[in-house]
């Protein structure tokens, strides 16, 4: 795991890096706070070679922040807020670094949670034409199949998310437990609820991927793609998020959710739990099995 190259970061930004404070590591990269010669502060992810991961994160952040759906804009209206979406501007990126503005963390307040709910509803509403995304995806440093498709979300989710990660992580499950997840995949058309158009979703929106700063919740570390809006809401509840019911209530006021959406939370949580089973092993086995059982019970 290589550290930050301050000279390269300075070249990317066109301004000298004056100071670096290491902020730990995550997966295959290190985390840093840097102070620039012009007085700005920035956040940097650095790795020996994470070209695919950093490219996907860059594309995802810009796509979440853009209004045109092509992912080619810079995701910013000049003040770092993604043109109204709660997404920070990508300042620079290459195969070894991803640079974002430094956002000082603060305690989340109820008003900020309600704002996040409204902004998340607006973000989802700017949906793409298809499920998937026009770039290779990653969640942590595991690849995601983002193949674009006009098929129903239920089949896209089963074929591009559940089945691949059951294959990757299934060795941690007993045969009967694998068969339970396979049942979810087989019956998914009847479990997925009423059809919805593709939403522009974060894709990995657990509570740790919301950074509270400046009176709002910022979305970070996305696995962005055209998906189902209930996925982001289910992810917020997976490991807990502050003022979650306020987020959900504000969301529902702007964009009412389909009947039975709470019953479908385990279905949407099943994929990230399979990801954790792959990353961290059998400690997530019971949660995978519980989510699969809850999904088929509806």
CSV table of N, CA and C in Angstrom, one decimal, residues 206-207 236-237 239-245:
chain,number,residue,atom,x,y,z
A,206,UNK,N,-24.3,3.1,2.9
A,206,UNK,CA,-24.4,2.8,4.4
A,206,UNK,C,-24.0,4.1,5.1
A,207,UNK,N,-24.3,4.2,6.4
A,207,UNK,CA,-24.1,5.4,7.1
A,207,UNK,C,-22.8,6.0,7.1
A,236,UNK,N,-29.0,2.7,4.0
A,236,UNK,CA,-28.9,3.7,5.1
A,236,UNK,C,-29.2,3.0,6.4
A,237,UNK,N,-30.1,2.0,6.3
A,237,UNK,CA,-30.5,1.4,7.5
A,237,UNK,C,-29.7,0.1,7.9
A,239,UNK,N,-26.5,-0.6,8.7
A,239,UNK,CA,-25.6,-0.5,9.9
A,239,UNK,C,-25.9,0.7,10.7
A,240,UNK,N,-27.1,1.3,10.5
A,240,UNK,CA,-27.5,2.5,11.3
A,240,UNK,C,-27.1,3.8,10.7
A,241,UNK,N,-27.9,4.8,10.7
A,241,UNK,CA,-27.6,6.1,10.2
A,241,UNK,C,-28.3,7.1,11.2
A,242,UNK,N,-27.7,8.2,11.5
A,242,UNK,CA,-28.3,9.2,12.4
A,242,UNK,C,-29.6,9.8,11.9
A,243,UNK,N,-30.6,9.9,12.7
A,243,UNK,CA,-31.9,10.5,12.4
A,243,UNK,C,-32.5,9.9,11.1
A,244,UNK,N,-32.4,8.5,11.0
A,244,UNK,CA,-32.8,7.8,9.8
A,244,UNK,C,-34.3,8.1,9.5
A,245,UNK,N,-35.1,8.0,10.5
A,245,UNK,CA,-36.5,8.2,10.3
A,245,UNK,C,-36.9,9.6,9.7
